mmCIF file of C-alpha atoms in Angstrom:
data_model
loop_
_atom_site.group_PDB
_atom_site.id
_atom_site.type_symbol
_atom_site.label_atom_id
_atom_site.label_comp_id
_atom_site.label_asym_id
_atom_site.label_seq_id
_atom_site.Cartn_x
_atom_site.Cartn_y
_atom_site.Cartn_z
ATOM 1 C CA MET A 1 71.117 -27.751 -132.743
ATOM 2 C CA ILE A 2 69.596 -29.334 -129.626
ATOM 3 C CA VAL A 3 71.104 -27.997 -126.326
ATOM 4 C CA ARG A 4 69.362 -29.327 -123.298
ATOM 5 C CA PRO A 5 70.110 -30.803 -119.792
ATOM 6 C CA ARG A 6 70.796 -34.553 -119.635
ATOM 7 C CA PRO A 7 67.403 -36.272 -119.513
ATOM 8 C CA ASN A 8 66.486 -38.482 -116.640
ATOM 9 C CA PHE A 9 65.706 -42.217 -116.943
ATOM 10 C CA LEU A 10 62.100 -41.879 -117.894
ATOM 11 C CA GLN A 11 62.609 -38.959 -120.279
ATOM 12 C CA LEU A 12 65.120 -41.049 -122.279
ATOM 13 C CA PHE A 13 62.254 -43.209 -123.560
ATOM 14 C CA PHE A 14 59.903 -40.376 -124.508
ATOM 15 C CA ILE A 15 62.078 -37.502 -125.899
ATOM 16 C CA MET A 16 61.348 -37.041 -129.571
ATOM 17 C CA ARG A 17 62.885 -33.587 -130.140
ATOM 18 C CA GLY A 18 66.425 -34.280 -131.543
ATOM 19 C CA SER A 19 65.794 -37.976 -131.834
ATOM 20 C CA VAL A 20 65.957 -39.902 -135.145
ATOM 21 C CA VAL A 21 63.085 -42.137 -134.154
ATOM 22 C CA PRO A 22 60.388 -40.134 -136.054
ATOM 23 C CA ARG A 23 62.452 -40.668 -139.218
ATOM 24 C CA ILE A 24 62.984 -44.500 -138.836
ATOM 25 C CA LEU A 25 59.531 -45.386 -137.493
ATOM 26 C CA PRO A 26 58.488 -46.906 -140.952
ATOM 27 C CA GLN A 27 61.511 -49.241 -140.806
ATOM 28 C CA ILE A 28 60.884 -50.137 -137.130
ATOM 29 C CA PHE A 29 57.145 -51.057 -137.512
ATOM 30 C CA GLY A 30 57.685 -52.429 -140.937
ATOM 31 C CA PHE A 31 60.144 -54.953 -139.868
ATOM 32 C CA ALA A 32 58.230 -55.717 -136.654
ATOM 33 C CA ILE A 33 55.158 -56.554 -138.778
ATOM 34 C CA TYR A 34 57.173 -58.477 -141.272
ATOM 35 C CA SER A 35 58.685 -60.652 -138.635
ATOM 36 C CA ALA A 36 55.221 -61.225 -137.098
ATOM 37 C CA VAL A 37 54.007 -62.513 -140.395
ATOM 38 C CA ILE A 38 57.027 -64.742 -140.701
ATOM 39 C CA LEU A 39 56.358 -65.990 -137.174
ATOM 40 C CA ALA A 40 52.696 -66.653 -137.793
ATOM 41 C CA LEU A 41 53.492 -68.473 -141.047
ATOM 42 C CA ALA A 42 55.990 -70.693 -139.381
ATOM 43 C CA ARG A 43 53.457 -71.565 -136.553
ATOM 44 C CA TRP A 44 50.591 -72.044 -139.030
ATOM 45 C CA PHE A 45 52.459 -74.311 -141.367
ATOM 46 C CA LYS A 46 54.519 -75.975 -138.389
ATOM 47 C CA LEU A 47 57.778 -75.095 -140.099
ATOM 48 C CA ASP A 48 60.934 -76.290 -138.402
ATOM 49 C CA LEU A 49 63.296 -73.345 -138.480
ATOM 50 C CA GLY A 50 65.565 -74.839 -135.703
ATOM 51 C CA VAL A 51 68.236 -75.478 -138.282
ATOM 52 C CA PHE A 52 68.687 -71.778 -138.639
ATOM 53 C CA ASN A 53 70.518 -70.127 -135.742
ATOM 54 C CA ILE A 54 71.616 -66.632 -134.987
ATOM 55 C CA ALA A 55 75.349 -67.252 -135.384
ATOM 56 C CA PRO A 56 75.631 -66.264 -139.124
ATOM 57 C CA PHE A 57 73.596 -63.047 -138.385
ATOM 58 C CA GLY A 58 76.014 -62.200 -135.633
ATOM 59 C CA LEU A 59 78.927 -62.274 -138.019
ATOM 60 C CA VAL A 60 77.075 -60.107 -140.570
ATOM 61 C CA GLY A 61 76.032 -57.831 -137.659
ATOM 62 C CA VAL A 62 79.604 -57.272 -136.787
ATOM 63 C CA THR A 63 80.493 -56.360 -140.330
ATOM 64 C CA LEU A 64 77.502 -54.003 -140.535
ATOM 65 C CA SER A 65 78.587 -52.461 -137.301
ATOM 66 C CA ILE A 66 82.082 -51.759 -138.728
ATOM 67 C CA TYR A 67 80.432 -50.055 -141.831
ATOM 68 C CA LEU A 68 78.163 -47.947 -139.590
ATOM 69 C CA SER A 69 81.047 -47.115 -137.278
ATOM 70 C CA PHE A 70 83.071 -45.848 -140.162
ATOM 71 C CA ARG A 71 80.170 -43.845 -141.655
ATOM 72 C CA ASN A 72 79.359 -42.223 -138.340
ATOM 73 C CA ASN A 73 82.894 -41.341 -137.704
ATOM 74 C CA ALA A 74 83.258 -39.696 -141.066
ATOM 75 C CA ALA A 75 79.902 -37.803 -140.644
ATOM 76 C CA TYR A 76 80.880 -36.599 -137.109
ATOM 77 C CA ASP A 77 84.229 -35.414 -138.506
ATOM 78 C CA ARG A 78 82.439 -33.309 -141.087
ATOM 79 C CA TRP A 79 80.104 -31.912 -138.374
ATOM 80 C CA TRP A 80 82.855 -31.009 -136.031
ATOM 81 C CA GLU A 81 85.128 -29.570 -138.765
ATOM 82 C CA ALA A 82 82.141 -27.361 -139.808
ATOM 83 C CA ARG A 83 81.611 -26.232 -136.240
ATOM 84 C CA LYS A 84 85.380 -25.383 -135.920
ATOM 85 C CA LEU A 85 85.198 -23.403 -139.148
ATOM 86 C CA TRP A 86 82.284 -21.359 -137.941
ATOM 87 C CA GLY A 87 84.006 -20.851 -134.526
ATOM 88 C CA THR A 88 87.036 -19.516 -136.391
ATOM 89 C CA LEU A 89 84.702 -17.274 -138.414
ATOM 90 C CA VAL A 90 83.418 -15.788 -135.066
ATOM 91 C CA PHE A 91 87.068 -15.268 -133.999
ATOM 92 C CA GLU A 92 88.035 -13.636 -137.453
ATOM 93 C CA VAL A 93 85.052 -11.250 -137.287
ATOM 94 C CA ARG A 94 85.961 -10.154 -133.953
ATOM 95 C CA ASN A 95 89.577 -9.609 -135.023
ATOM 96 C CA LEU A 96 88.302 -7.659 -138.054
ATOM 97 C CA ALA A 97 86.063 -5.463 -135.790
ATOM 98 C CA ARG A 98 89.080 -4.796 -133.475
ATOM 99 C CA ALA A 99 91.403 -3.967 -136.412
ATOM 100 C CA THR A 100 88.914 -1.933 -138.189
ATOM 101 C CA THR A 101 88.028 0.261 -135.230
ATOM 102 C CA SER A 102 91.785 0.677 -134.477
ATOM 103 C CA LEU A 103 93.077 1.409 -137.956
ATOM 104 C CA ILE A 104 90.249 3.349 -139.689
ATOM 105 C CA ALA A 105 89.542 6.655 -138.208
ATOM 106 C CA ASP A 106 86.235 7.514 -140.004
ATOM 107 C CA PRO A 107 83.373 6.015 -137.925
ATOM 108 C CA ALA A 108 81.246 5.831 -141.058
ATOM 109 C CA GLU A 109 83.794 3.762 -142.858
ATOM 110 C CA GLN A 110 84.315 1.516 -139.903
ATOM 111 C CA ARG A 111 80.563 0.859 -139.674
ATOM 112 C CA ALA A 112 80.254 0.301 -143.421
ATOM 113 C CA LEU A 113 83.060 -2.234 -143.537
ATOM 114 C CA LEU A 114 81.813 -4.186 -140.611
ATOM 115 C CA MET A 115 78.128 -4.176 -141.849
ATOM 116 C CA GLU A 116 79.556 -5.786 -144.987
ATOM 117 C CA ALA A 117 81.177 -8.482 -142.708
ATOM 118 C CA LEU A 118 77.880 -9.255 -141.104
ATOM 119 C CA ALA A 119 76.106 -9.362 -144.444
ATOM 120 C CA PHE A 120 78.835 -11.893 -145.587
ATOM 121 C CA CYS A 121 77.999 -14.046 -142.578
ATOM 122 C CA HIS A 122 74.396 -14.210 -143.569
ATOM 123 C CA PHE A 123 74.985 -14.692 -147.286
ATOM 124 C CA LEU A 124 77.371 -17.585 -146.418
ATOM 125 C CA ARG A 125 74.688 -19.133 -144.162
ATOM 126 C CA GLY A 126 72.140 -18.822 -146.895
ATOM 127 C CA GLN A 127 74.432 -20.414 -149.468
ATOM 128 C CA LEU A 128 75.226 -23.324 -147.241
ATOM 129 C CA ARG A 129 71.616 -23.940 -146.257
ATOM 130 C CA LYS A 130 70.335 -23.168 -149.825
ATOM 131 C CA THR A 131 67.921 -20.663 -148.375
ATOM 132 C CA ASP A 132 67.172 -16.949 -149.157
ATOM 133 C CA SER A 133 69.192 -14.638 -146.974
ATOM 134 C CA ILE A 134 68.564 -11.346 -148.749
ATOM 135 C CA LYS A 135 66.274 -10.207 -145.981
ATOM 136 C CA ASP A 136 68.807 -10.734 -143.263
ATOM 137 C CA ALA A 137 71.595 -9.164 -145.377
ATOM 138 C CA ARG A 138 69.429 -6.068 -146.198
ATOM 139 C CA ALA A 139 69.376 -5.152 -142.503
ATOM 140 C CA PHE A 140 73.121 -4.269 -142.869
ATOM 141 C CA ILE A 141 73.751 -3.247 -146.427
ATOM 142 C CA ASP A 142 70.235 -2.030 -147.384
ATOM 143 C CA ALA A 143 69.330 -2.080 -151.097
ATOM 144 C CA GLU A 144 72.816 -3.398 -151.931
ATOM 145 C CA ALA A 145 71.739 -6.837 -150.827
ATOM 146 C CA GLU A 146 69.622 -7.499 -154.020
ATOM 147 C CA THR A 147 72.706 -6.427 -156.175
ATOM 148 C CA VAL A 148 74.989 -8.812 -154.201
ATOM 149 C CA ALA A 149 72.462 -11.640 -154.276
ATOM 150 C CA ALA A 150 72.657 -11.494 -158.141
ATOM 151 C CA PHE A 151 76.206 -12.860 -158.131
ATOM 152 C CA ALA A 152 76.875 -16.566 -158.418
ATOM 153 C CA ASN A 153 78.655 -16.416 -155.116
ATOM 154 C CA PRO A 154 77.261 -13.563 -152.950
ATOM 155 C CA ALA A 155 79.391 -14.289 -149.914
ATOM 156 C CA ASP A 156 82.620 -14.065 -152.154
ATOM 157 C CA GLU A 157 81.346 -10.780 -153.574
ATOM 158 C CA MET A 158 81.041 -9.373 -149.963
ATOM 159 C CA VAL A 159 84.673 -10.195 -149.311
ATOM 160 C CA ARG A 160 85.662 -8.475 -152.587
ATOM 161 C CA ARG A 161 83.652 -5.381 -151.521
ATOM 162 C CA MET A 162 85.349 -5.256 -148.183
ATOM 163 C CA GLY A 163 88.704 -5.559 -149.950
ATOM 164 C CA ARG A 164 87.935 -2.727 -152.249
ATOM 165 C CA ARG A 165 86.724 -0.483 -149.278
ATOM 166 C CA ALA A 166 89.911 -1.296 -147.328
ATOM 167 C CA ASN A 167 92.076 -0.459 -150.464
ATOM 168 C CA ALA A 168 90.216 2.762 -150.978
ATOM 169 C CA GLN A 169 91.168 3.751 -147.475
ATOM 170 C CA ARG A 170 94.768 2.974 -148.322
ATOM 171 C CA ARG A 171 94.773 5.010 -151.403
ATOM 172 C CA ALA A 172 93.187 7.918 -149.574
ATOM 173 C CA GLY A 173 95.972 7.772 -147.041
ATOM 174 C CA GLU A 174 93.637 6.928 -144.164
ATOM 175 C CA VAL A 175 95.338 3.575 -143.616
ATOM 176 C CA ASP A 176 98.964 2.880 -144.178
ATOM 177 C CA SER A 177 100.430 -0.210 -145.875
ATOM 178 C CA ILE A 178 100.861 -2.067 -142.694
ATOM 179 C CA GLY A 179 97.361 -1.394 -141.554
ATOM 180 C CA PHE A 180 95.982 -2.435 -145.005
ATOM 181 C CA ARG A 181 97.971 -5.663 -144.745
ATOM 182 C CA ILE A 182 96.359 -6.457 -141.278
ATOM 183 C CA LEU A 183 92.899 -5.930 -142.748
ATOM 184 C CA ASP A 184 93.706 -7.898 -145.922
ATOM 185 C CA GLU A 185 94.981 -10.888 -143.787
ATOM 186 C CA ARG A 186 91.642 -10.907 -141.901
ATOM 187 C CA LEU A 187 89.708 -10.951 -145.258
ATOM 188 C CA ALA A 188 92.083 -13.729 -146.465
ATOM 189 C CA SER A 189 91.244 -15.861 -143.353
ATOM 190 C CA ILE A 190 87.592 -15.238 -143.880
ATOM 191 C CA THR A 191 87.858 -16.406 -147.544
ATOM 192 C CA ALA A 192 89.666 -19.596 -146.355
ATOM 193 C CA ILE A 193 86.751 -20.258 -143.892
ATOM 194 C CA GLN A 194 84.219 -19.896 -146.721
ATOM 195 C CA ALA A 195 86.189 -22.230 -148.921
ATOM 196 C CA GLY A 196 86.319 -24.815 -146.228
ATOM 197 C CA CYS A 197 82.590 -24.674 -145.666
ATOM 198 C CA GLU A 198 81.911 -24.866 -149.426
ATOM 199 C CA ARG A 199 84.206 -28.050 -149.474
ATOM 200 C CA ILE A 200 82.128 -29.756 -146.817
ATOM 201 C CA ALA A 201 78.900 -28.716 -148.349
ATOM 202 C CA GLY A 202 79.858 -29.668 -151.882
ATOM 203 C CA THR A 203 81.522 -33.090 -151.180
ATOM 204 C CA PRO A 204 79.183 -35.642 -149.637
ATOM 205 C CA LEU A 205 80.414 -38.975 -148.407
ATOM 206 C CA PRO A 206 80.972 -41.351 -151.131
ATOM 207 C CA PHE A 207 77.561 -42.763 -152.333
ATOM 208 C CA ALA A 208 79.004 -46.464 -152.274
ATOM 209 C CA TYR A 209 79.306 -46.379 -148.519
ATOM 210 C CA THR A 210 75.608 -45.332 -148.182
ATOM 211 C CA LEU A 211 74.463 -47.972 -150.621
ATOM 212 C CA LEU A 212 76.503 -50.656 -148.915
ATOM 213 C CA VAL A 213 75.043 -49.897 -145.425
ATOM 214 C CA HIS A 214 71.484 -49.629 -146.650
ATOM 215 C CA ARG A 215 71.655 -52.925 -148.514
ATOM 216 C CA THR A 216 73.289 -54.794 -145.655
ATOM 217 C CA ALA A 217 70.936 -53.394 -143.074
ATOM 218 C CA TYR A 218 67.818 -54.359 -145.063
ATOM 219 C CA ILE A 219 69.165 -57.860 -145.884
ATOM 220 C CA VAL A 220 70.005 -58.523 -142.230
ATOM 221 C CA CYS A 221 66.560 -57.277 -141.036
ATOM 222 C CA LEU A 222 64.805 -59.341 -143.709
ATOM 223 C CA LEU A 223 66.536 -62.589 -142.773
ATOM 224 C CA LEU A 224 66.781 -61.955 -139.120
ATOM 225 C CA PRO A 225 63.317 -63.363 -138.158
ATOM 226 C CA ILE A 226 64.160 -66.704 -139.686
ATOM 227 C CA GLY A 227 67.103 -67.057 -137.394
ATOM 228 C CA LEU A 228 65.381 -65.716 -134.271
ATOM 229 C CA ILE A 229 62.073 -67.650 -134.279
ATOM 230 C CA SER A 230 63.683 -70.860 -132.831
ATOM 231 C CA THR A 231 65.238 -69.067 -129.849
ATOM 232 C CA THR A 232 63.063 -66.055 -129.157
ATOM 233 C CA GLY A 233 59.582 -67.486 -130.262
ATOM 234 C CA TRP A 234 56.752 -64.914 -129.906
ATOM 235 C CA ALA A 235 59.262 -62.208 -128.931
ATOM 236 C CA THR A 236 60.777 -62.283 -132.422
ATOM 237 C CA PRO A 237 59.002 -59.101 -133.603
ATOM 238 C CA LEU A 238 60.223 -57.198 -130.476
ATOM 239 C CA PHE A 239 63.948 -58.126 -131.037
ATOM 240 C CA THR A 240 63.590 -57.536 -134.837
ATOM 241 C CA ALA A 241 62.296 -54.064 -134.136
ATOM 242 C CA LEU A 242 64.966 -53.356 -131.570
ATOM 243 C CA ILE A 243 67.730 -54.332 -133.927
ATOM 244 C CA ALA A 244 66.157 -52.335 -136.879
ATOM 245 C CA TYR A 245 66.133 -49.366 -134.481
ATOM 246 C CA THR A 246 69.842 -49.693 -133.831
ATOM 247 C CA PHE A 247 70.896 -50.172 -137.453
ATOM 248 C CA PHE A 248 68.622 -47.639 -139.179
ATOM 249 C CA GLY A 249 68.926 -45.199 -136.226
ATOM 250 C CA LEU A 250 72.736 -45.106 -136.560
ATOM 251 C CA ASP A 251 72.411 -44.755 -140.376
ATOM 252 C CA ALA A 252 69.830 -41.821 -140.063
ATOM 253 C CA LEU A 253 72.000 -40.023 -137.556
ATOM 254 C CA SER A 254 75.053 -40.219 -139.708
ATOM 255 C CA GLU A 255 72.942 -38.984 -142.699
ATOM 256 C CA GLU A 256 71.845 -36.076 -140.625
ATOM 257 C CA LEU A 257 75.420 -35.208 -139.478
ATOM 258 C CA GLU A 258 76.696 -35.583 -142.933
ATOM 259 C CA ASP A 259 75.281 -32.232 -143.877
ATOM 260 C CA PRO A 260 76.024 -30.021 -140.861
ATOM 261 C CA PHE A 261 74.677 -26.858 -142.359
ATOM 262 C CA GLY A 262 71.095 -27.880 -142.575
ATOM 263 C CA THR A 263 68.097 -27.025 -140.403
ATOM 264 C CA GLU A 264 67.557 -30.467 -138.787
ATOM 265 C CA ALA A 265 67.643 -30.847 -135.010
ATOM 266 C CA ASN A 266 71.192 -31.845 -134.778
ATOM 267 C CA ASP A 267 72.610 -29.514 -137.423
ATOM 268 C CA LEU A 268 74.640 -26.457 -136.524
ATOM 269 C CA ALA A 269 72.976 -23.393 -135.202
ATOM 270 C CA LEU A 270 74.140 -21.069 -137.951
ATOM 271 C CA ASP A 271 71.522 -18.409 -137.073
ATOM 272 C CA GLY A 272 72.882 -18.293 -133.597
ATOM 273 C CA LEU A 273 76.453 -18.014 -134.783
ATOM 274 C CA CYS A 274 75.502 -15.112 -137.075
ATOM 275 C CA ARG A 275 73.829 -13.437 -134.180
ATOM 276 C CA VAL A 276 77.133 -13.965 -132.051
ATOM 277 C CA CYS A 277 78.972 -12.086 -134.801
ATOM 278 C CA GLU A 278 76.439 -9.297 -134.801
ATOM 279 C CA ILE A 279 76.755 -8.754 -131.066
ATOM 280 C CA SER A 280 80.557 -8.694 -131.372
ATOM 281 C CA VAL A 281 80.534 -6.076 -134.158
ATOM 282 C CA PHE A 282 77.881 -3.879 -132.593
ATOM 283 C CA GLU A 283 79.782 -3.803 -129.351
ATOM 284 C CA ALA A 284 82.958 -2.944 -131.063
ATOM 285 C CA LEU A 285 81.240 -0.035 -132.731
ATOM 286 C CA GLY A 286 79.946 1.168 -129.322
ATOM 287 C CA GLU A 287 76.380 0.432 -130.387
ATOM 288 C CA THR A 288 73.538 -1.478 -128.588
ATOM 289 C CA PRO A 289 73.899 -5.120 -129.617
ATOM 290 C CA PRO A 290 70.974 -7.271 -130.468
ATOM 291 C CA LYS A 291 69.928 -10.042 -128.010
ATOM 292 C CA MET A 292 71.003 -13.602 -128.504
ATOM 293 C CA LEU A 293 68.512 -15.750 -130.266
ATOM 294 C CA PRO A 294 66.374 -17.822 -127.852
ATOM 295 C CA ALA A 295 65.928 -21.593 -127.898
ATOM 296 C CA GLU A 296 62.708 -23.012 -129.113
ATOM 297 C CA LYS A 297 62.064 -26.144 -127.058
ATOM 298 C CA PHE A 298 65.902 -26.650 -126.653
ATOM 299 C CA TYR A 299 66.386 -26.063 -130.400
ATOM 300 C CA PHE A 300 68.785 -23.494 -131.657
ATOM 301 C CA SER A 301 68.479 -22.667 -135.395
#
């Protein structure tokens, strides 16, 4: 995730960190060159393209804008819902830490349960990003991380382990039934958050929308120089490149936001959110918390 001060007028045109321009440069330059070739051929063969005007492209452009608007809104909804889910996870981990330190008397059992909660956060992050999170989880549950990682759903296994640990405290008489219910409700909320994240990660936007937007954008940009030459003349490649930047830029941005759990510049800072959970847990245990992860050129991973 990019977090930076608002850029000034000059910076707006040169910032690349967090921009989609590097991803769509092939389309921008490709259509600019293509329109230049069309323009050169029209001038060389003295073709009269005055019968073609920009009006039909304006109508198609409005339609394409509606498609892009819908897709961007749907992608942003996914991104924002994912952020709310992880915000709720931070809330529930803090609640779990407060309940654990209040209801469980044994400090060793308190720490063991909360370390499993932190391992859950890292396993969930690894599952959503499809990356190896064993090393991060090992910092909290030691060699058990390899055993948990062998499960089909390691994060779910961590919740089951926390549930068994809480139930063991109830059977031993260390936690009464009301206290166990409080802990179990926290685990149930954490499970619901995991299911919500898995729903977003496992259900992309319908492919038909992506296909429709791509086809329409390419068709418009391919035919656009023919309608622009009679009015914009030698500036046709410039205007074609500008329109290509708008269409393909919005498409690239929605594609990036569609998967909010990735590691691209505008995806969620899951590493940082896991660190927030770590800080909350260690402070609840009365231990020295780790420092917040620093940004790398305004980028939080």
